[in-house]
Short mmCIF file of N, CA and C in Angstrom, two decimals:
data_model
loop_
_atom_site.label_atom_id
_atom_site.label_comp_id
_atom_site.label_asym_id
_atom_site.label_seq_id
_atom_site.Cartn_x
_atom_site.Cartn_y
_atom_site.Cartn_z
N UNK A 48 -13.16 5.51 28.27
CA UNK A 48 -13.89 6.10 27.76
C UNK A 48 -14.48 5.42 27.32
N UNK A 49 -16.09 4.76 27.73
CA UNK A 49 -17.01 3.90 26.98
C UNK A 49 -16.98 2.97 25.81
N UNK A 50 -16.40 1.97 25.47
CA UNK A 50 -16.61 1.99 23.70
C UNK A 50 -17.82 1.12 23.36
N UNK A 51 -17.96 1.12 22.51
CA UNK A 51 -20.06 -0.03 21.94
C UNK A 51 -19.64 -0.49 20.75
N UNK A 52 -20.54 -1.78 21.07
CA UNK A 52 -20.40 -2.27 19.30
C UNK A 52 -22.34 -2.01 19.67
N UNK A 53 -22.65 -1.55 18.44
CA UNK A 53 -24.24 -1.72 18.03
C UNK A 53 -25.11 -2.71 17.24
N UNK A 54 -25.99 -3.72 17.92
CA UNK A 54 -25.90 -4.47 16.64
C UNK A 54 -27.18 -4.11 15.57
N UNK A 55 -27.59 -4.78 14.29
CA UNK A 55 -27.64 -4.23 12.78
C UNK A 55 -29.24 -3.32 13.53
N UNK A 56 -30.05 -3.55 14.83
CA UNK A 56 -31.53 -2.49 14.51
C UNK A 56 -31.43 -1.02 15.32
N UNK A 57 -30.16 -1.09 15.97
CA UNK A 57 -29.60 0.17 16.71
C UNK A 57 -28.31 0.88 15.95
N UNK A 58 -28.63 1.42 14.60
CA UNK A 58 -27.96 2.13 14.24
C UNK A 58 -27.76 3.58 14.51
N UNK A 59 -29.12 3.94 14.23
CA UNK A 59 -29.53 5.53 14.93
C UNK A 59 -28.76 5.89 15.73
N UNK A 60 -29.12 4.78 17.21
CA UNK A 60 -28.39 5.12 18.06
C UNK A 60 -27.03 4.53 18.10
N UNK A 61 -26.03 4.22 16.93
CA UNK A 61 -24.70 4.18 16.74
C UNK A 61 -24.31 5.58 16.81
N UNK A 62 -25.09 6.06 15.73
CA UNK A 62 -24.52 7.48 15.01
C UNK A 62 -24.97 8.42 16.47
N UNK A 63 -25.76 8.15 17.06
CA UNK A 63 -25.77 9.32 18.08
C UNK A 63 -24.60 8.87 18.70
N UNK A 64 -24.17 8.42 19.34
CA UNK A 64 -22.95 7.48 20.66
C UNK A 64 -21.18 8.38 19.67
N UNK A 65 -21.70 8.40 18.00
CA UNK A 65 -20.07 8.82 17.63
C UNK A 65 -20.25 10.65 17.70
N UNK A 66 -21.75 11.15 17.43
CA UNK A 66 -21.46 12.35 17.60
C UNK A 66 -21.37 12.35 19.31
N UNK A 67 -21.16 11.75 20.35
CA UNK A 67 -21.15 12.17 21.83
C UNK A 67 -19.91 12.22 21.85
N UNK A 68 -18.91 11.14 20.56
CA UNK A 68 -17.20 11.16 21.22
C UNK A 68 -17.54 9.93 21.45
N UNK A 69 -18.48 8.73 21.66
CA UNK A 69 -18.26 7.60 21.58
C UNK A 69 -17.40 6.69 20.64
N UNK A 70 -16.56 6.07 20.60
CA UNK A 70 -15.82 4.75 19.65
C UNK A 70 -17.67 4.30 19.63
N UNK A 71 -17.74 3.82 18.72
CA UNK A 71 -19.29 2.44 18.84
C UNK A 71 -18.93 2.21 17.22
N UNK A 72 -18.93 1.44 17.39
CA UNK A 72 -19.35 0.08 15.99
C UNK A 72 -20.21 -0.29 15.68
N UNK A 73 -20.58 -0.66 14.84
CA UNK A 73 -22.53 -0.84 14.12
C UNK A 73 -22.34 -2.30 13.12
N UNK A 74 -22.54 -2.82 13.71
CA UNK A 74 -22.52 -4.40 13.11
C UNK A 74 -22.24 -4.04 11.39
N UNK A 75 -23.21 -3.60 10.99
CA UNK A 75 -23.79 -3.31 10.26
C UNK A 75 -22.94 -2.88 8.77
N UNK A 76 -21.60 -2.04 9.81
CA UNK A 76 -20.92 -1.21 8.82
C UNK A 76 -19.45 -2.10 8.81
N UNK A 77 -19.92 -3.40 9.57
CA UNK A 77 -18.67 -4.74 9.94
C UNK A 77 -18.47 -5.33 8.34
N UNK A 78 -17.65 -6.00 8.08
CA UNK A 78 -17.20 -7.28 6.90
C UNK A 78 -17.52 -8.45 7.16
N UNK A 79 -18.64 -8.42 8.08
CA UNK A 79 -19.55 -9.89 8.88
C UNK A 79 -19.88 -10.69 8.02
N UNK A 80 -19.89 -11.72 7.78
CA UNK A 80 -21.11 -12.51 7.43
C UNK A 80 -22.74 -12.50 8.25
N UNK A 81 -23.41 -11.85 7.78
CA UNK A 81 -24.99 -11.95 8.66
C UNK A 81 -24.65 -13.45 9.55
N UNK A 82 -24.32 -14.98 8.79
CA UNK A 82 -24.87 -16.04 9.88
C UNK A 82 -23.70 -15.80 11.21
N UNK A 83 -22.16 -15.57 11.42
CA UNK A 83 -21.63 -15.29 12.17
C UNK A 83 -22.39 -14.02 13.00
N UNK A 84 -22.59 -13.01 12.51
CA UNK A 84 -22.83 -11.60 13.62
C UNK A 84 -23.55 -11.50 15.28
N UNK A 85 -23.66 -13.28 15.63
CA UNK A 85 -24.44 -12.75 16.92
C UNK A 85 -23.32 -13.27 17.79
N UNK A 86 -23.09 -15.02 16.80
CA UNK A 86 -21.68 -15.22 17.78
C UNK A 86 -20.44 -14.14 18.33
N UNK A 87 -20.14 -13.33 16.95
CA UNK A 87 -19.62 -11.44 17.34
C UNK A 87 -19.58 -10.82 18.00
N UNK A 88 -21.20 -10.34 17.92
CA UNK A 88 -21.44 -9.38 19.00
C UNK A 88 -21.42 -10.41 20.59
N UNK A 89 -21.44 -11.87 20.57
CA UNK A 89 -21.87 -11.75 21.44
C UNK A 89 -20.68 -12.26 22.24
N UNK A 90 -19.37 -12.20 21.36
CA UNK A 90 -17.69 -12.36 21.89
C UNK A 90 -17.27 -11.27 22.72
N UNK A 91 -18.10 -9.72 23.02
CA UNK A 91 -16.94 -9.24 23.33
C UNK A 91 -16.36 -8.97 23.05
N UNK A 92 -16.54 -8.32 21.61
CA UNK A 92 -15.59 -7.96 19.92
C UNK A 92 -14.75 -6.26 20.65
N UNK A 93 -13.72 -6.75 20.46
CA UNK A 93 -12.60 -5.32 21.11
C UNK A 93 -12.62 -4.78 22.67
N UNK A 94 -13.74 -6.17 23.54
CA UNK A 94 -14.04 -5.38 25.06
C UNK A 94 -14.84 -3.96 24.55
N UNK A 95 -15.57 -3.68 24.35
CA UNK A 95 -16.19 -3.35 23.72
C UNK A 95 -17.88 -3.99 24.49
N UNK A 96 -18.81 -2.44 25.04
CA UNK A 96 -20.44 -2.89 25.24
C UNK A 96 -21.40 -3.33 24.54
N UNK A 97 -21.41 -4.09 25.04
CA UNK A 97 -22.60 -4.72 23.35
C UNK A 97 -24.14 -4.67 23.27
N UNK A 98 -24.41 -3.14 22.74
CA UNK A 98 -25.93 -2.88 22.65
C UNK A 98 -26.84 -3.56 21.62
N UNK A 99 -27.97 -4.32 22.33
CA UNK A 99 -29.00 -5.13 21.19
C UNK A 99 -30.17 -4.77 22.29
N UNK A 100 -30.86 -5.13 21.46
CA UNK A 100 -32.06 -5.28 21.00
C UNK A 100 -32.78 -6.37 21.19
N UNK A 101 -32.09 -7.07 20.75
CA UNK A 101 -32.23 -8.80 20.49
C UNK A 101 -32.02 -9.46 21.63
N UNK A 102 -33.01 -9.91 22.39
CA UNK A 102 -33.45 -10.51 23.64
C UNK A 102 -32.36 -11.97 23.88
N UNK A 103 -32.20 -12.56 22.73
CA UNK A 103 -31.63 -14.05 22.82
C UNK A 103 -30.00 -13.87 23.20
N UNK A 104 -30.22 -12.64 22.15
CA UNK A 104 -28.33 -12.17 22.09
C UNK A 104 -27.91 -11.78 23.31
N UNK A 105 -28.61 -11.06 24.08
CA UNK A 105 -29.06 -10.18 25.26
C UNK A 105 -28.18 -11.74 26.02
N UNK A 106 -29.22 -12.70 25.94
CA UNK A 106 -29.20 -14.02 27.33
C UNK A 106 -27.26 -14.26 26.92
N UNK A 107 -27.77 -14.61 25.90
CA UNK A 107 -26.15 -15.57 25.46
C UNK A 107 -25.20 -14.65 25.97
N UNK A 108 -25.71 -13.48 25.29
CA UNK A 108 -23.68 -12.24 26.13
C UNK A 108 -23.76 -12.34 27.48
N UNK A 109 -25.01 -11.97 28.05
CA UNK A 109 -25.08 -12.82 29.66
C UNK A 109 -24.32 -13.67 30.18
N UNK A 110 -25.12 -14.99 29.55
CA UNK A 110 -24.30 -16.43 30.28
C UNK A 110 -23.19 -16.85 29.77
N UNK A 111 -22.23 -15.40 28.71
CA UNK A 111 -20.50 -15.27 28.71
C UNK A 111 -20.24 -14.75 28.98
N UNK A 112 -20.69 -13.77 30.70
CA UNK A 112 -20.29 -12.81 31.32
C UNK A 112 -19.46 -11.43 30.38
N UNK A 113 -20.27 -11.22 29.03
CA UNK A 113 -20.15 -9.71 28.83
C UNK A 113 -20.52 -8.64 28.94
N UNK A 114 -20.27 -7.83 28.97
CA UNK A 114 -20.24 -6.36 29.24
C UNK A 114 -22.08 -6.35 27.58
N UNK A 115 -23.53 -6.07 28.30
CA UNK A 115 -24.22 -6.04 27.38
C UNK A 115 -25.30 -5.40 28.33
N UNK A 116 -26.02 -4.10 27.27
CA UNK A 116 -27.35 -4.34 27.41
C UNK A 116 -28.32 -4.39 26.94
N UNK A 117 -29.43 -3.99 27.34
CA UNK A 117 -30.54 -4.50 26.28
C UNK A 117 -31.11 -3.21 26.44
N UNK A 118 -31.53 -2.89 25.68
CA UNK A 118 -32.75 -1.62 24.79
C UNK A 118 -33.33 -1.92 24.52
N UNK A 119 -34.72 -1.30 24.78
CA UNK A 119 -35.84 -1.68 24.91
C UNK A 119 -36.62 -0.71 24.07
N UNK A 120 -36.52 0.57 24.09
CA UNK A 120 -37.30 1.02 23.18
C UNK A 120 -36.85 1.62 21.46
N UNK A 121 -37.93 1.43 21.17
CA UNK A 121 -38.13 1.22 19.38
C UNK A 121 -37.32 3.24 19.23
N UNK A 122 -38.42 4.42 20.16
CA UNK A 122 -38.53 5.62 20.25
C UNK A 122 -36.59 6.07 20.28
N UNK A 123 -35.66 7.28 19.47
CA UNK A 123 -34.19 7.16 19.75
C UNK A 123 -34.15 8.16 21.08
N UNK A 124 -34.79 9.03 21.12
CA UNK A 124 -35.29 9.49 22.41
C UNK A 124 -35.00 8.83 24.30
N UNK A 125 -35.73 7.74 24.03
CA UNK A 125 -35.59 6.58 24.96
C UNK A 125 -34.75 6.15 25.19
N UNK A 126 -34.16 5.52 23.63
CA UNK A 126 -32.77 4.50 23.87
C UNK A 126 -31.33 5.65 23.90
N UNK A 127 -31.33 6.71 24.13
CA UNK A 127 -30.33 7.71 24.83
C UNK A 127 -31.12 7.93 26.09
N UNK A 128 -32.12 7.99 26.39
CA UNK A 128 -31.89 7.39 27.77
C UNK A 128 -31.39 6.49 28.16
N UNK A 129 -31.73 5.24 28.33
CA UNK A 129 -31.24 3.52 28.61
C UNK A 129 -29.71 4.27 28.54
N UNK A 130 -29.18 4.08 27.23
CA UNK A 130 -26.94 4.33 27.47
C UNK A 130 -27.07 5.35 28.18
N UNK A 131 -28.06 6.65 28.89
CA UNK A 131 -27.46 7.01 29.76
C UNK A 131 -27.33 6.42 31.25
N UNK A 132 -28.10 5.62 31.30
CA UNK A 132 -28.35 5.88 32.62
C UNK A 132 -26.72 4.25 33.11
N UNK A 133 -25.92 4.15 31.79
CA UNK A 133 -24.79 3.21 32.01
C UNK A 133 -23.69 3.88 32.67
N UNK A 134 -24.07 5.72 32.11
CA UNK A 134 -22.75 6.02 32.46
C UNK A 134 -22.47 7.04 31.48
N UNK A 135 -22.99 7.41 30.07
CA UNK A 135 -23.39 7.60 28.76
C UNK A 135 -23.53 9.43 29.14
N UNK A 136 -22.40 10.16 28.97
CA UNK A 136 -22.55 11.48 28.52
C UNK A 136 -22.61 12.09 27.18
N UNK A 137 -24.14 12.52 27.19
CA UNK A 137 -24.18 13.13 25.63
C UNK A 137 -23.51 14.52 25.13
N UNK A 138 -21.99 14.39 25.20
CA UNK A 138 -21.24 16.26 25.35
C UNK A 138 -21.58 15.95 23.75
N UNK A 139 -22.15 16.62 23.14
CA UNK A 139 -21.68 16.33 21.04
C UNK A 139 -20.57 17.09 21.23
N UNK A 140 -19.64 16.21 20.50
CA UNK A 140 -18.32 17.11 19.88
C UNK A 140 -18.41 16.95 17.80
N UNK A 141 -17.44 17.30 18.20
CA UNK A 141 -16.60 16.78 16.72
C UNK A 141 -15.94 16.06 17.03
N UNK A 142 -15.44 15.08 16.99
CA UNK A 142 -14.38 14.01 17.36
C UNK A 142 -15.09 12.80 16.45
N UNK A 143 -15.55 12.34 16.36
CA UNK A 143 -16.08 11.47 15.50
C UNK A 143 -16.68 11.15 14.31
N UNK A 144 -16.62 10.80 12.68
CA UNK A 144 -17.44 10.98 11.90
C UNK A 144 -18.99 10.05 12.07
N UNK A 145 -19.42 10.48 12.32
CA UNK A 145 -20.77 10.07 12.23
C UNK A 145 -21.23 8.61 11.43
N UNK A 146 -20.68 8.59 10.32
CA UNK A 146 -21.12 7.65 9.40
C UNK A 146 -20.27 6.25 9.56
N UNK A 147 -18.94 6.73 10.04
CA UNK A 147 -18.06 5.29 9.66
C UNK A 147 -17.09 5.49 10.96
N UNK A 148 -17.42 6.49 11.93
CA UNK A 148 -16.51 6.44 13.09
C UNK A 148 -14.89 6.35 13.60
N UNK A 149 -14.49 6.96 12.33
CA UNK A 149 -13.03 7.37 12.14
C UNK A 149 -12.85 9.19 12.98
N UNK A 150 -11.92 9.12 13.35
CA UNK A 150 -11.58 10.72 13.66
C UNK A 150 -11.29 11.44 13.04
N UNK A 151 -11.91 12.51 13.61
CA UNK A 151 -11.90 13.59 12.36
C UNK A 151 -11.14 14.49 13.03
N UNK A 152 -10.43 15.80 11.62
CA UNK A 152 -9.49 16.85 11.72
C UNK A 152 -9.97 17.73 11.29
N UNK A 153 -9.04 18.83 11.15
CA UNK A 153 -9.22 20.22 10.37
C UNK A 153 -8.77 19.50 9.02
N UNK A 154 -9.77 19.50 8.05
CA UNK A 154 -9.30 20.16 6.43
C UNK A 154 -8.54 21.19 5.99
N UNK A 155 -7.51 20.45 5.36
CA UNK A 155 -6.77 21.57 3.76
C UNK A 155 -7.76 22.41 3.61
N UNK A 156 -7.04 23.54 3.16
CA UNK A 156 -7.55 24.60 2.39
C UNK A 156 -8.54 22.94 0.49
N UNK A 157 -7.12 22.21 0.23
CA UNK A 157 -8.04 21.35 -1.56
C UNK A 157 -8.36 20.71 -0.02
N UNK A 158 -9.01 19.67 0.56
CA UNK A 158 -9.86 19.06 0.87
C UNK A 158 -11.30 19.79 0.98
N UNK A 159 -11.43 20.93 1.38
CA UNK A 159 -12.10 22.09 2.09
C UNK A 159 -13.35 21.64 0.23
N UNK A 160 -12.33 22.75 -0.33
CA UNK A 160 -12.67 22.90 -1.81
C UNK A 160 -13.00 21.67 -2.67
N UNK A 161 -12.57 20.81 -2.82
CA UNK A 161 -13.04 19.61 -3.48
C UNK A 161 -14.20 19.31 -2.86
N UNK A 162 -14.79 19.25 -1.32
CA UNK A 162 -15.66 18.62 -0.86
C UNK A 162 -17.39 19.58 -1.36
N UNK A 163 -16.50 20.76 -1.61
CA UNK A 163 -17.85 22.37 -1.93
C UNK A 163 -18.04 22.25 -3.04
N UNK A 164 -16.96 21.44 -3.47
CA UNK A 164 -17.79 21.26 -5.55
C UNK A 164 -18.19 20.51 -5.38
N UNK A 165 -17.91 18.55 -5.17
CA UNK A 165 -18.29 18.35 -5.13
C UNK A 165 -20.25 18.22 -4.63
N UNK A 166 -20.47 18.00 -3.97
CA UNK A 166 -21.27 18.62 -2.56
C UNK A 166 -22.59 19.64 -2.90
N UNK A 167 -21.54 20.37 -3.73
CA UNK A 167 -22.58 21.54 -3.75
C UNK A 167 -22.48 22.74 -2.78
N UNK A 168 -22.12 23.05 -2.47
CA UNK A 168 -21.83 23.69 -1.02
C UNK A 168 -21.30 25.16 -1.24
N UNK A 169 -21.78 25.73 -0.43
CA UNK A 169 -21.14 27.14 -0.67
C UNK A 169 -19.70 27.39 -0.16
N UNK A 170 -18.91 28.26 -0.66
CA UNK A 170 -17.82 28.51 0.12
C UNK A 170 -17.92 28.71 1.39
N UNK A 171 -19.26 30.08 1.87
CA UNK A 171 -19.39 30.65 2.67
C UNK A 171 -19.11 29.92 4.04
N UNK A 172 -19.35 29.20 4.11
CA UNK A 172 -19.30 28.29 5.10
C UNK A 172 -18.75 27.88 5.29
N UNK A 173 -17.25 27.72 5.04
CA UNK A 173 -16.40 28.25 5.73
C UNK A 173 -15.70 28.94 6.96
N UNK A 174 -16.35 30.27 6.00
CA UNK A 174 -16.35 31.96 6.98
C UNK A 174 -16.90 31.68 7.89
N UNK A 175 -18.43 31.09 7.92
CA UNK A 175 -18.90 31.52 8.94
C UNK A 175 -18.73 30.01 9.82
N UNK A 176 -18.65 29.21 9.25
CA UNK A 176 -18.21 27.77 10.74
C UNK A 176 -16.72 27.52 10.93
N UNK A 177 -16.34 26.74 11.71
CA UNK A 177 -15.49 25.37 11.65
C UNK A 177 -15.44 24.57 11.50
N UNK A 178 -15.02 24.07 10.24
CA UNK A 178 -15.12 22.64 9.58
C UNK A 178 -14.85 21.67 10.55
N UNK A 179 -14.28 20.40 10.43
CA UNK A 179 -13.91 19.24 10.62
C UNK A 179 -14.32 17.75 9.65
N UNK A 180 -12.88 16.96 9.15
CA UNK A 180 -13.48 16.28 7.41
C UNK A 180 -12.83 14.53 8.45
N UNK A 181 -13.55 13.72 7.82
CA UNK A 181 -13.23 12.67 8.02
C UNK A 181 -12.65 12.09 6.36
N UNK A 182 -11.15 11.92 6.75
CA UNK A 182 -10.65 11.23 5.71
C UNK A 182 -11.01 9.88 4.59
N UNK A 183 -11.55 9.13 5.61
CA UNK A 183 -12.03 7.94 4.46
C UNK A 183 -13.46 8.21 4.33
N UNK A 184 -14.55 9.20 4.40
CA UNK A 184 -15.56 9.56 3.57
C UNK A 184 -15.73 10.72 3.22
N UNK A 185 -14.74 11.03 3.10
CA UNK A 185 -14.89 12.83 2.43
C UNK A 185 -15.37 13.62 2.23
N UNK A 186 -15.87 13.48 3.66
CA UNK A 186 -17.09 13.98 4.37
C UNK A 186 -16.90 15.89 5.42
N UNK A 187 -17.57 16.23 5.21
CA UNK A 187 -17.18 17.96 6.00
C UNK A 187 -18.46 17.81 7.01
N UNK A 188 -17.86 18.29 8.26
CA UNK A 188 -19.07 18.76 9.68
C UNK A 188 -18.87 19.78 9.38
N UNK A 189 -19.82 20.96 9.75
CA UNK A 189 -19.59 21.85 10.75
C UNK A 189 -20.75 22.01 11.32
N UNK A 190 -20.45 23.15 12.84
CA UNK A 190 -22.14 22.79 13.65
C UNK A 190 -23.18 23.63 12.95
N UNK A 191 -24.05 23.65 12.01
CA UNK A 191 -24.36 24.95 12.08
C UNK A 191 -26.72 24.09 12.41
N UNK A 192 -27.16 24.02 11.72
CA UNK A 192 -28.74 23.80 12.16
C UNK A 192 -29.20 23.07 12.90
N UNK A 193 -28.35 22.23 11.80
CA UNK A 193 -28.72 20.74 12.07
C UNK A 193 -27.90 20.01 13.56
N UNK A 194 -27.03 20.57 13.79
CA UNK A 194 -26.36 20.70 15.18
C UNK A 194 -27.43 20.98 16.20
N UNK A 195 -27.86 23.03 15.99
CA UNK A 195 -28.86 23.33 16.98
C UNK A 195 -29.59 22.44 17.32
N UNK A 196 -30.68 21.92 15.73
CA UNK A 196 -31.13 20.74 16.51
C UNK A 196 -30.99 19.43 17.04
N UNK A 197 -29.96 18.79 17.54
CA UNK A 197 -29.46 17.78 17.87
C UNK A 197 -30.04 18.38 19.26
N UNK A 198 -29.31 19.19 19.84
CA UNK A 198 -29.21 20.26 21.05
C UNK A 198 -30.46 20.28 21.49
N UNK A 199 -31.27 20.93 20.88
CA UNK A 199 -32.81 20.77 21.45
C UNK A 199 -33.46 19.48 21.15
N UNK A 200 -33.16 18.56 20.71
CA UNK A 200 -33.59 16.97 20.78
C UNK A 200 -33.26 16.87 21.55
N UNK A 201 -31.75 16.56 21.89
CA UNK A 201 -31.55 16.32 23.62
C UNK A 201 -32.29 17.12 25.02
N UNK A 202 -32.26 18.25 24.70
CA UNK A 202 -33.20 18.90 25.98
C UNK A 202 -34.91 18.73 26.09
N UNK A 203 -35.64 18.14 24.56
CA UNK A 203 -36.39 18.13 25.49
C UNK A 203 -36.50 16.72 25.31
N UNK A 204 -35.59 16.22 24.93
CA UNK A 204 -35.80 14.94 26.54
C UNK A 204 -35.17 14.09 27.28
N UNK A 205 -34.80 15.53 27.93
CA UNK A 205 -34.32 15.62 29.28
C UNK A 205 -33.39 14.85 29.54
N UNK A 206 -31.86 14.83 28.72
CA UNK A 206 -31.37 13.68 28.27
C UNK A 206 -29.74 15.14 28.62
N UNK A 207 -28.86 14.62 29.43
CA UNK A 207 -28.11 15.72 29.88
C UNK A 207 -26.86 15.69 29.19
N UNK A 208 -26.37 16.98 28.87
CA UNK A 208 -25.20 17.22 28.15
C UNK A 208 -24.36 18.60 28.45
#
């Protein structure tokens, strides 16, 4: 499966790729000093495809024969179309945390109720929806109305899923 690393200008795209199940790092989440980011990104970090809006960084990575895609659009819908052109399939799944990229798993009852209590979420959610949990972020996910809105967004932008 394709794996990505996104530059600072593509945080929203990184989240969408994670939602689609792709292992996607976002440079803003990594413990890298800002002055060294471009070198790290152009180095083909962990054999990932670099997604960037920075033309100079794109040229640098290309010259080093690294896998890189220059994202031209500012619109997330158009950005999704651009990565679709290199084989990305948007199959929205609950595999990865959209915030930190960790794998999700089924929560224990204690974890569910701790998050419900802390976030003020109604317990009935667990009766209506299947839940997933990020151990690192301590976040719960479920396919609610936000999920339906994402599917509509993909359809509106003619993105295959």
